[in-house]
Short mmCIF file of C-alpha atoms in Angstrom, two decimals:
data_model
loop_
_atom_site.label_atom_id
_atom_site.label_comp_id
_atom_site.label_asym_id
_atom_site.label_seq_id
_atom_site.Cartn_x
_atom_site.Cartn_y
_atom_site.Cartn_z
CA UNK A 280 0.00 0.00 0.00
CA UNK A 281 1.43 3.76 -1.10
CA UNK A 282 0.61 6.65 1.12
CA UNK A 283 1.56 10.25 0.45
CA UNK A 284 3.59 11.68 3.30
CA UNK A 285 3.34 15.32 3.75
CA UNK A 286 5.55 16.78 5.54
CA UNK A 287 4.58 20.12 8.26
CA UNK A 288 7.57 21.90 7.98
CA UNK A 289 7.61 22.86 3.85
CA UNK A 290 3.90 21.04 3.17
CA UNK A 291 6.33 18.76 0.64
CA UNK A 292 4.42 15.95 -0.19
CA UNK A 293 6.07 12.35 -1.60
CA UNK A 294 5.27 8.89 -1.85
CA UNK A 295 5.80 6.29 1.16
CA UNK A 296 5.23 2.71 0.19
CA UNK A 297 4.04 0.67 3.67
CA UNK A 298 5.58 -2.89 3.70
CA UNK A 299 5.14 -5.43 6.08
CA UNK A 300 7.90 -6.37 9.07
CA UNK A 301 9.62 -9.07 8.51
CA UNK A 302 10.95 -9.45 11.82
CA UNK A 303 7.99 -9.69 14.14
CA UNK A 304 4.03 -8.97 13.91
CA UNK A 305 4.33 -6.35 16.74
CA UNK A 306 5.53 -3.76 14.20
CA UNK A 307 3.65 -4.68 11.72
CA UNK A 308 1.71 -1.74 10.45
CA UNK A 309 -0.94 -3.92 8.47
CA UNK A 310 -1.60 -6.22 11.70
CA UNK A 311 -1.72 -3.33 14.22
CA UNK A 312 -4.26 -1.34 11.97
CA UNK A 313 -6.35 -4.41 11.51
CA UNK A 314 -6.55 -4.76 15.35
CA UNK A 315 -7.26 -1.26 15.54
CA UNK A 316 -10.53 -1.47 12.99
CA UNK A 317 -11.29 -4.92 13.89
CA UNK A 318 -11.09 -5.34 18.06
CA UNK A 319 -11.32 -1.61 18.73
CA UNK A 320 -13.90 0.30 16.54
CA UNK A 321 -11.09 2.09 14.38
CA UNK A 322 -13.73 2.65 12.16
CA UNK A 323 -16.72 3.36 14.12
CA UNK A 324 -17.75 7.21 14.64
CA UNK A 325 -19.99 9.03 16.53
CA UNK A 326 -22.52 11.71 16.21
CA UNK A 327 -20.06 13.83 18.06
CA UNK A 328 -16.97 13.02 15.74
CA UNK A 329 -19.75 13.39 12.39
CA UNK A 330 -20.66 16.76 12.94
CA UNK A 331 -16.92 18.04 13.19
CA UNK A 332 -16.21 16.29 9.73
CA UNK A 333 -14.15 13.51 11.24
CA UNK A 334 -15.55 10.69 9.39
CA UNK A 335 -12.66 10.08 7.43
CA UNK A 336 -10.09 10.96 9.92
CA UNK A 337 -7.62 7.70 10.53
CA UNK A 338 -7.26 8.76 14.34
CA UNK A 339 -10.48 10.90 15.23
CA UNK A 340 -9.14 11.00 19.24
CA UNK A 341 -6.12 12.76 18.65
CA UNK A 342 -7.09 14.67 15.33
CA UNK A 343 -7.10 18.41 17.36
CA UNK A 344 -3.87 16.91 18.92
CA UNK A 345 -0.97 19.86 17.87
CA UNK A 346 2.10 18.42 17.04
CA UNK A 347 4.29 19.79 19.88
CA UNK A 348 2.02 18.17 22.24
CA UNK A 349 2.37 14.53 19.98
CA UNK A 350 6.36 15.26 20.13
CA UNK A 351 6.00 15.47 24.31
CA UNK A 352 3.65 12.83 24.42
CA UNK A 353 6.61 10.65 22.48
CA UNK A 354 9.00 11.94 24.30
CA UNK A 355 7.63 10.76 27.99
CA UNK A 356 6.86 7.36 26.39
CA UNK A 357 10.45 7.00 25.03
CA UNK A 358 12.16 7.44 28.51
CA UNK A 359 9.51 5.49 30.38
CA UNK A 360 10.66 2.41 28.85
CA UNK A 361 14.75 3.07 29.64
CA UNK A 362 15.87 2.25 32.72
CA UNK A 363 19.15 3.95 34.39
CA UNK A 364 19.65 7.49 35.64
CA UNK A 365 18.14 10.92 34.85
CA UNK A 366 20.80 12.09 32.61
CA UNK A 367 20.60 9.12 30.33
CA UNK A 368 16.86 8.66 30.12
CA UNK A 369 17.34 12.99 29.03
CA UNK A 370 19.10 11.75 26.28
CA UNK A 371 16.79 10.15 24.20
CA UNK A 372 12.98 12.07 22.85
CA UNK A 373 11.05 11.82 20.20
CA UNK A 374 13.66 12.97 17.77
CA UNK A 375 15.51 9.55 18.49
CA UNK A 376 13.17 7.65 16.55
CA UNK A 377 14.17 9.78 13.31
CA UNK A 378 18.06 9.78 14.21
CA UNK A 379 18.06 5.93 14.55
CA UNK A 380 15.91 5.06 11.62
CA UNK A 381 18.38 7.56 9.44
CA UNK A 382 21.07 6.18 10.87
CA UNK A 383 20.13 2.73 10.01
CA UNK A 384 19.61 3.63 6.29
CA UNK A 385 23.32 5.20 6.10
CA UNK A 386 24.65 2.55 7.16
CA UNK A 387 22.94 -0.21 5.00
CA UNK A 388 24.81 -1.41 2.27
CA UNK A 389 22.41 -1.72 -0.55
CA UNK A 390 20.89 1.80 0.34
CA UNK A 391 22.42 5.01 -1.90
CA UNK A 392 22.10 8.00 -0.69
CA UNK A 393 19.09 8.49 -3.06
CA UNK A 394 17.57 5.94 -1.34
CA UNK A 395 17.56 6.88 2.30
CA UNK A 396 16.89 10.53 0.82
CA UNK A 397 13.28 9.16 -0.83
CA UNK A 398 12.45 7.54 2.41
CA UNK A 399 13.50 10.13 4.92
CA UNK A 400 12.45 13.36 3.12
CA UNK A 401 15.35 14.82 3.26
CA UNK A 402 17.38 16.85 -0.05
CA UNK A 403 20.69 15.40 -1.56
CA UNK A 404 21.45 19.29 -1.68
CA UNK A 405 21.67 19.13 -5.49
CA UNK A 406 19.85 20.47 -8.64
CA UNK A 407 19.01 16.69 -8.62
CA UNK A 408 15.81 16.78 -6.83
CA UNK A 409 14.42 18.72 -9.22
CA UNK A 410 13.95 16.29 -11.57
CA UNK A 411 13.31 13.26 -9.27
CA UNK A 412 10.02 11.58 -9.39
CA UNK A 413 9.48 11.40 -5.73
CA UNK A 414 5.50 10.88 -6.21
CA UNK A 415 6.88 6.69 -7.73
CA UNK A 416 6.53 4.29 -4.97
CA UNK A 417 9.26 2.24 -6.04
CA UNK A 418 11.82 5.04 -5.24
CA UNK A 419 11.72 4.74 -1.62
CA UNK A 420 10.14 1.33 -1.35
CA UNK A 421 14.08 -0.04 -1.23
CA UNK A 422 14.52 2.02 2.19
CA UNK A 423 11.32 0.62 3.25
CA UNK A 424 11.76 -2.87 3.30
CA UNK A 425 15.45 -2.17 4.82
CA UNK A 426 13.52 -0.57 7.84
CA UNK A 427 11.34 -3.68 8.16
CA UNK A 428 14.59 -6.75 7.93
CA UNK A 429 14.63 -7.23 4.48
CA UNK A 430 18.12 -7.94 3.56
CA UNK A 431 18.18 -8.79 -0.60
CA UNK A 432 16.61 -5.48 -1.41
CA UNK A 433 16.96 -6.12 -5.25
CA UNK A 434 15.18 -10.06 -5.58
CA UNK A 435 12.38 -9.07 -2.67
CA UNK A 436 11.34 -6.30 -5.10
CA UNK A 437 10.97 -8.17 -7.82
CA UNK A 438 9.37 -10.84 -5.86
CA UNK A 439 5.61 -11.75 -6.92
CA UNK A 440 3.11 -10.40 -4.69
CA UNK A 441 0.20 -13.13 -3.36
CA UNK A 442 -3.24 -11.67 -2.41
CA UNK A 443 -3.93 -13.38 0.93
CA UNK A 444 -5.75 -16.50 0.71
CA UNK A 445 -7.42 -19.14 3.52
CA UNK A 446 -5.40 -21.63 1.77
CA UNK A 447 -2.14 -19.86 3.60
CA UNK A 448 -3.28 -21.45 6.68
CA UNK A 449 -2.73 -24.76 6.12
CA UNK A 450 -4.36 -27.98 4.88
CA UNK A 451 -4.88 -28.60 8.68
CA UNK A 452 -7.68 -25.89 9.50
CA UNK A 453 -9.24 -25.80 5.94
CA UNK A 454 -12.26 -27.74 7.70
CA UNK A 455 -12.54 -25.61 10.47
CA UNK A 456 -12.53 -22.65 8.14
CA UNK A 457 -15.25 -24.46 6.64
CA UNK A 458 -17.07 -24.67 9.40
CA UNK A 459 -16.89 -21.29 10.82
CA UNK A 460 -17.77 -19.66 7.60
CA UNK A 461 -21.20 -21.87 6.90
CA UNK A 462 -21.84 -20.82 10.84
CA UNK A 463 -20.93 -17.40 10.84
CA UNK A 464 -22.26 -16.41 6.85
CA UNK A 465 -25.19 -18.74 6.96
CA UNK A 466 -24.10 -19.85 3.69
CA UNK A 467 -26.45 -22.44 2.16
CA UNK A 468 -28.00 -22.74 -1.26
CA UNK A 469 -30.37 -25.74 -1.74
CA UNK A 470 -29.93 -25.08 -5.71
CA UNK A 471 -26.42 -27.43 -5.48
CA UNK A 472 -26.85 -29.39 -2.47
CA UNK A 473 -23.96 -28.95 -0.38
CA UNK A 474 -22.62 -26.37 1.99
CA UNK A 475 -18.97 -25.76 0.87
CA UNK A 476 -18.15 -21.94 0.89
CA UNK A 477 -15.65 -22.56 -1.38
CA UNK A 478 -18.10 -23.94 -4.01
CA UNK A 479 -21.01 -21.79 -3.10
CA UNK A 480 -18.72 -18.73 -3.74
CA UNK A 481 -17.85 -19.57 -6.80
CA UNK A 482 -21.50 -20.45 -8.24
CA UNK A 483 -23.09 -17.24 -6.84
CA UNK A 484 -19.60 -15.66 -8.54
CA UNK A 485 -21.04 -17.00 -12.12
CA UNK A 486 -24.41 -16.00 -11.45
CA UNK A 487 -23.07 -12.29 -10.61
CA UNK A 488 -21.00 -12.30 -13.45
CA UNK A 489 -23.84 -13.24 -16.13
CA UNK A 490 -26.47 -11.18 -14.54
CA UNK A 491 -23.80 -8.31 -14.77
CA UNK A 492 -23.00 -8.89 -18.40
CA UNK A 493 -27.03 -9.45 -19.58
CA UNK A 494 -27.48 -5.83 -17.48
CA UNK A 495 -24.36 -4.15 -19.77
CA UNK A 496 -26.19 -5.56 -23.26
CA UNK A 497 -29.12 -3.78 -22.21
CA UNK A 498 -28.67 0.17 -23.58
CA UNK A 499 -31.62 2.36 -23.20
CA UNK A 500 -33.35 3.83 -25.70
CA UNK A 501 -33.04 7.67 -25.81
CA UNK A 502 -36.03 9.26 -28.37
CA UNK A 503 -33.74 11.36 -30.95
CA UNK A 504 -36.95 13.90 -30.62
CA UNK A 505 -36.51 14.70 -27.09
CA UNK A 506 -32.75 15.17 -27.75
CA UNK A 507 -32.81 17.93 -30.37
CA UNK A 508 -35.77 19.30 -28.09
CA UNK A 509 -33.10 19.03 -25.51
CA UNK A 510 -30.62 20.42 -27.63
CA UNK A 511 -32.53 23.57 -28.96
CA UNK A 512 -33.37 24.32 -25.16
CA UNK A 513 -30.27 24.36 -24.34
CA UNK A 514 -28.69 26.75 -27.11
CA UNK A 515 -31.32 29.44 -26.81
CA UNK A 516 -30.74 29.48 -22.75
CA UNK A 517 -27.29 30.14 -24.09
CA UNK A 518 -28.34 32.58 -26.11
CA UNK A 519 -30.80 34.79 -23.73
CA UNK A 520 -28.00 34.41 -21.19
CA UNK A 521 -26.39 36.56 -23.57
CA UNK A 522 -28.79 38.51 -24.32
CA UNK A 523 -29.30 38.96 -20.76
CA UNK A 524 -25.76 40.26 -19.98
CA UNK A 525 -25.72 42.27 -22.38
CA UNK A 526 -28.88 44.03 -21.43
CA UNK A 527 -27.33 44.35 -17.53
CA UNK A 528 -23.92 45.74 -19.28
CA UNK A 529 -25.83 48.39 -21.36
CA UNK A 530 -27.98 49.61 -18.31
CA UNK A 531 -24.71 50.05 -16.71
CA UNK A 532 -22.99 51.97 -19.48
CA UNK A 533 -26.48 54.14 -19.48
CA UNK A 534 -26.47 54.80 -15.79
CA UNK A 535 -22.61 55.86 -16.00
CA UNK A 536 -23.43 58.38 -18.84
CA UNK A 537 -26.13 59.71 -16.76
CA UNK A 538 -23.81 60.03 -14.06
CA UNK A 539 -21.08 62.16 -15.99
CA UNK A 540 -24.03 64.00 -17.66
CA UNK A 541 -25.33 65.03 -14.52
CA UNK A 542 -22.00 65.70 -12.87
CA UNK A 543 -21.08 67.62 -16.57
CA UNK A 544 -24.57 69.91 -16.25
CA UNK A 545 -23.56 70.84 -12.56
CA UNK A 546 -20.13 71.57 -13.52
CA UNK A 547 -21.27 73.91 -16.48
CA UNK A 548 -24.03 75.79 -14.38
CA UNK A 549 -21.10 76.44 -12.04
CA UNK A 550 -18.84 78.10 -14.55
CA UNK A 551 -22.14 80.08 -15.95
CA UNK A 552 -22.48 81.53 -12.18
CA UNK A 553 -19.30 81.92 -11.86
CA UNK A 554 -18.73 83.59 -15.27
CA UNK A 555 -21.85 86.20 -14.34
CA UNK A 556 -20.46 86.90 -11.19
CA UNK A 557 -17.44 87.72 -12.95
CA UNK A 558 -18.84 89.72 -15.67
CA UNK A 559 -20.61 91.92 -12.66
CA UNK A 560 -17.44 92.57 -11.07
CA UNK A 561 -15.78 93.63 -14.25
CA UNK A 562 -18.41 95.80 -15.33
CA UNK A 563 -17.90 97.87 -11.93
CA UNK A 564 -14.01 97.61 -12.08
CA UNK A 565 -14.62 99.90 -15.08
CA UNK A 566 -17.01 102.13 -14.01
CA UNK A 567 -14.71 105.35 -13.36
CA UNK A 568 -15.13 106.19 -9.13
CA UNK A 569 -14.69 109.83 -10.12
CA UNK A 570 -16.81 110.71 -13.11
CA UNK A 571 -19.89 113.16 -13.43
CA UNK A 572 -23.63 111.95 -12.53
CA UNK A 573 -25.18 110.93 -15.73
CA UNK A 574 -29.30 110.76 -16.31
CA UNK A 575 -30.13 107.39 -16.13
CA UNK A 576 -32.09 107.19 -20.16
CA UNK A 577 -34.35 104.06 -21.28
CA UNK A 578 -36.45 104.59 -24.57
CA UNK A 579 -39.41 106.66 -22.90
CA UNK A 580 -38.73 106.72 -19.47
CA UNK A 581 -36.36 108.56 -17.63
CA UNK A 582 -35.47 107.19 -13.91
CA UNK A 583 -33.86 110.29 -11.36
CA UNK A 584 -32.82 109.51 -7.75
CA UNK A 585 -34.97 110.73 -5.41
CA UNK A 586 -34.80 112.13 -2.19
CA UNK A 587 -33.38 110.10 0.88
CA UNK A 588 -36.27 111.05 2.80
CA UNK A 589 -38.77 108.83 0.22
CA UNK A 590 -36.61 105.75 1.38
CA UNK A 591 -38.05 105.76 4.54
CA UNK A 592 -41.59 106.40 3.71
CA UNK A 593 -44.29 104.18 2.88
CA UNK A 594 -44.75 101.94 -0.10
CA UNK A 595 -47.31 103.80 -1.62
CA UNK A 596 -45.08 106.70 -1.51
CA UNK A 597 -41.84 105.17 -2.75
CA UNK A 598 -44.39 103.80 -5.93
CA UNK A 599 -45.78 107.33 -6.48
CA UNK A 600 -41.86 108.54 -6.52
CA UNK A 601 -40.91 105.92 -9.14
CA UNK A 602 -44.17 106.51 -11.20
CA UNK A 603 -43.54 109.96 -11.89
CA UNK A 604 -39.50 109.81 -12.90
CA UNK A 605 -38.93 113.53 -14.06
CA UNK A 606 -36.14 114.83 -16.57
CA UNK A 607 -34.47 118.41 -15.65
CA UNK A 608 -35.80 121.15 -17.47
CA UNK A 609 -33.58 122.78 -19.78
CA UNK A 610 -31.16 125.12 -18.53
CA UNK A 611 -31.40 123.90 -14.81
CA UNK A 612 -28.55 122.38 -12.89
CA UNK A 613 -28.74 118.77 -12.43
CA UNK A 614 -30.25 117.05 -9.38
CA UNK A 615 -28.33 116.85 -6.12
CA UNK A 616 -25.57 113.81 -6.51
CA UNK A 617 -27.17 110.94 -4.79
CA UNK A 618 -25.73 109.35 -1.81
CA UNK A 619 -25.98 105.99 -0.28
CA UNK A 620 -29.49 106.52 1.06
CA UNK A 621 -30.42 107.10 -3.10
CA UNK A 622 -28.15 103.87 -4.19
CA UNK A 623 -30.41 101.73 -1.98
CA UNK A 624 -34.21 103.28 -2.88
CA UNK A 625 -32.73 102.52 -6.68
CA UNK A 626 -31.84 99.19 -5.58
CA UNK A 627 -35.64 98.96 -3.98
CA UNK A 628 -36.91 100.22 -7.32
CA UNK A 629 -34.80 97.06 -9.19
CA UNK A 630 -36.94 94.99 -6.53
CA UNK A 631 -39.90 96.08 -7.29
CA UNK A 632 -39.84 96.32 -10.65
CA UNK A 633 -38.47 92.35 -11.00
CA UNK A 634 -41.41 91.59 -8.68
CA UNK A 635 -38.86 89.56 -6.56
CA UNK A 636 -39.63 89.41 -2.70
CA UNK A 637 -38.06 91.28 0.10
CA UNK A 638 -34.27 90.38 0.33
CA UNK A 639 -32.02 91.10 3.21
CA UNK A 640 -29.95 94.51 2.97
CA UNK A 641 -26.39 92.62 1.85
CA UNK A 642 -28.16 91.38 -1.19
CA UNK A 643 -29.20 95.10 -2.57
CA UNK A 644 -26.11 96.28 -4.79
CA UNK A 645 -25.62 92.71 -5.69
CA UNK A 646 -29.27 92.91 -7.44
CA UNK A 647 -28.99 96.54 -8.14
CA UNK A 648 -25.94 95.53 -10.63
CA UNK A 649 -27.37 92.89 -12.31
CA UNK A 650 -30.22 94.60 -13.65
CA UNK A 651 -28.14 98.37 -13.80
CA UNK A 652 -28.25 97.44 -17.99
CA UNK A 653 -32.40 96.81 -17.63
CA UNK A 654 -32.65 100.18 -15.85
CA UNK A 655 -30.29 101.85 -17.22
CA UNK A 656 -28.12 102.86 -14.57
CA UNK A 657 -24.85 103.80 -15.54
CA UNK A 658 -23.63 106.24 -12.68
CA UNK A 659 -24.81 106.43 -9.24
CA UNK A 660 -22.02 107.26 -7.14
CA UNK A 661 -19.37 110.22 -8.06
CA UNK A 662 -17.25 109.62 -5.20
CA UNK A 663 -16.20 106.06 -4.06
CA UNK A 664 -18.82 104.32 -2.26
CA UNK A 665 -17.86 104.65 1.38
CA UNK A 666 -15.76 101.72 3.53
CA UNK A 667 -18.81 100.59 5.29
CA UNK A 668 -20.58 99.71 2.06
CA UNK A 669 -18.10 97.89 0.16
CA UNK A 670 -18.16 94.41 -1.30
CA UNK A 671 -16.46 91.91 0.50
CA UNK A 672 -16.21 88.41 -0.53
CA UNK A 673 -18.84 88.42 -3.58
CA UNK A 674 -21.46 90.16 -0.77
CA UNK A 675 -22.10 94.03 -0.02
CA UNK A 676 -21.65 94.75 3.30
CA UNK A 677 -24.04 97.72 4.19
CA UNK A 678 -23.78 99.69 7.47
CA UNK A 679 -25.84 99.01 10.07
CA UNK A 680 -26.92 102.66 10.27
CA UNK A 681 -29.28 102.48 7.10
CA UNK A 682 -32.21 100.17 8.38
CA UNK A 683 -33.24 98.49 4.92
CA UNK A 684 -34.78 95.34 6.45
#
């Protein structure tokens, strides 16, 4: 029997032929594993070793057994069995076993170094092992069957092999064997009249052996109609599995285009803003601080500031004041220049005329510019607008002196 050895160290896994001792049936490893599955249940497992998934474990009491605690376990066993003092006894653990079995194998003198290598595990510490076959049986079976007494390595492995038979026990017992196997089988077959296992084997072998054979010349008969129906199922499954992911990879693509549209649409309403915003700006940065009060013209209508005083009167008021815009006559002076007061009631007159609601007092000049080409407004101011009005930050920042709210 071949076994594949792994080993724990490097996980290097190679072929380890088990032969039987020649020597003694103590160390036999096929007569101590049929003890174990025969006389002590080496094969039976219960519900408790099922569930785990030890139902094909060789050893299912020591399977959660780490292997330092197998090495001590070894190790007390070893020095149990020598007798003399302390210090001797220390000598010896479970590493003994491997020194004297590679010991044994260097000293043997049909055993190459090849040999004791395949058996042990161990490298020859040459680009050799590469290209060694060390999954063949026969390449450590020689160091094998050194380890169990065999001395003529070469003849014992060409040797013929012999299934076990009853016959190996000897002419002497073959009635007894008789006998126990009619008792303990219950074989008996009336069909041939006698009770000789030997002889009732061999007839129920024939009758095996033709009812096998008459079951073989039997081939069903598969309808050639339900196979192409069979067939045609199958390839257009195929084909609206395809169909299928390609429909999942298009609504992908789709929802990704979406995306970037969407992300595109924001981006470009940004730059718009940010573009008017900068257009407003520019349009004041060129608006000289300094020059004369122009009128304010449209096509018909002529819009004048108007007194501070209106700013703080009533709605109806402020409306009457806007409704009746006035032009100087000709040959008067201009109108007084308008101050800050008159920059804000044109800023309410923007408001009202846009029909846009109330807004707080930092929002006025910011509206007031962006409709000065609707209205007109090309001058309000002829000297700077003072520090406590000036934009900050995108914002105007009136004083808290004017109450606008």
């Amino acid at each position: 029997m071949d076994i594949k050895w792994k080993e724990m160290k490097n996980i290097h896994v190679y072929s380890m032929g088990i032969v039987p001792d020649l020597v003694h049936w103590l160390f036999d490893f096929y007569h101590c594993f049929g003890c174990y599955f025969m006389v002590e249940n080496g094969l039976m497992r219960t519900d408790e070793e099922i569930k785990p998934g030890k139902v094909n474990v060789v050893f299912p009491s020591i399977f959660n057994t780490v292997e330092s605690s197998t090495s001590r376990k070894l190790t007390a066993a070893i020095r149990s069995t020598i007798s003399g003092p302390p210090d001797v006894k220390n000598r010896y653990s479970a590493r003994s076993l491997r020194y004297g079995a590679i010991t044994e194998l260097a000293l043997h003198r049909e055993l190459s170094v090849f040999a004791g290598c395949a058996r042990s595990g161990h490298s020859t510490g040459t680009t050799v092992d590469d290209y060694i076959d060390d999954n063949n049986p026969a390449y450590g079976l020689q160091a094998g069957m050194a380890r169990c007494g065999y001395q003529d390595l070469a003849s014992n492995l060409k040797a013929k092999i012999e299934v076990p038979r009853l016959e190996a026990l000897g002419v002497e017992v073959a009635a007894s064997v008789d006998e126990l196997l009619t008792r303990e089988a219950q074989i008996f077959d009336h069909r041939y009249g006698h009770t000789s296992p030997e002889a009732l084997l061999g007839e129920w072998s024939k009758l095996i052996t033709s009812d096998l054979a008459s079951r073989r010349m039997q081939t069903p008969v598969i309808n050639a109609d339900l196979v192409s129906l069979a067939a045609g199922l199958n390839q257009a499954l195929s084909m609206l599995t395809g169909l299928t992911n390609q429909m999942q990879s298009l609504a992908q693509h789709n929802e990704n285009l979406e995306k970037k549209i969407a992300t595109q649409s924001s981006e470009l309403a940004s730059l718009r803003e940010d573009s008017r915003k900068s257009a407003i700006k520019l349009s004041v940065l060129k608006t000289p601080q300094h020059s004369g009060r122009k009128r304010a013209k449209s096509e018909n209508t002529y819009v004048d500031v108007i007194s501070p005083a209106v700013l703080f009167q009533s709605d109806e008021v402020t409306r009457a004041a806007i409704a009746a815009p006035h032009a100087p006559a000709v040959g008067k002076k201009d109108p007084p220049k308008p101050q800050l007061t008159e920059v804000l009631l044109a800023a309410r007159t923007v408001q009202q005329k846009t029909s846009q609601p109330l807004m707080q007092k930092t929002d006025f000049l910011d509206l007031l510019l962006e409709h000065r080409e609707t209205l007109y407004l090309e001058k309000l101011h002829e000297t700077p607008i003072a520090p406590h009005c000036q934009r900050q930050g995108g914002a105007s920042i009136l004083s808290s002196e004017v109450n606008i709210s």
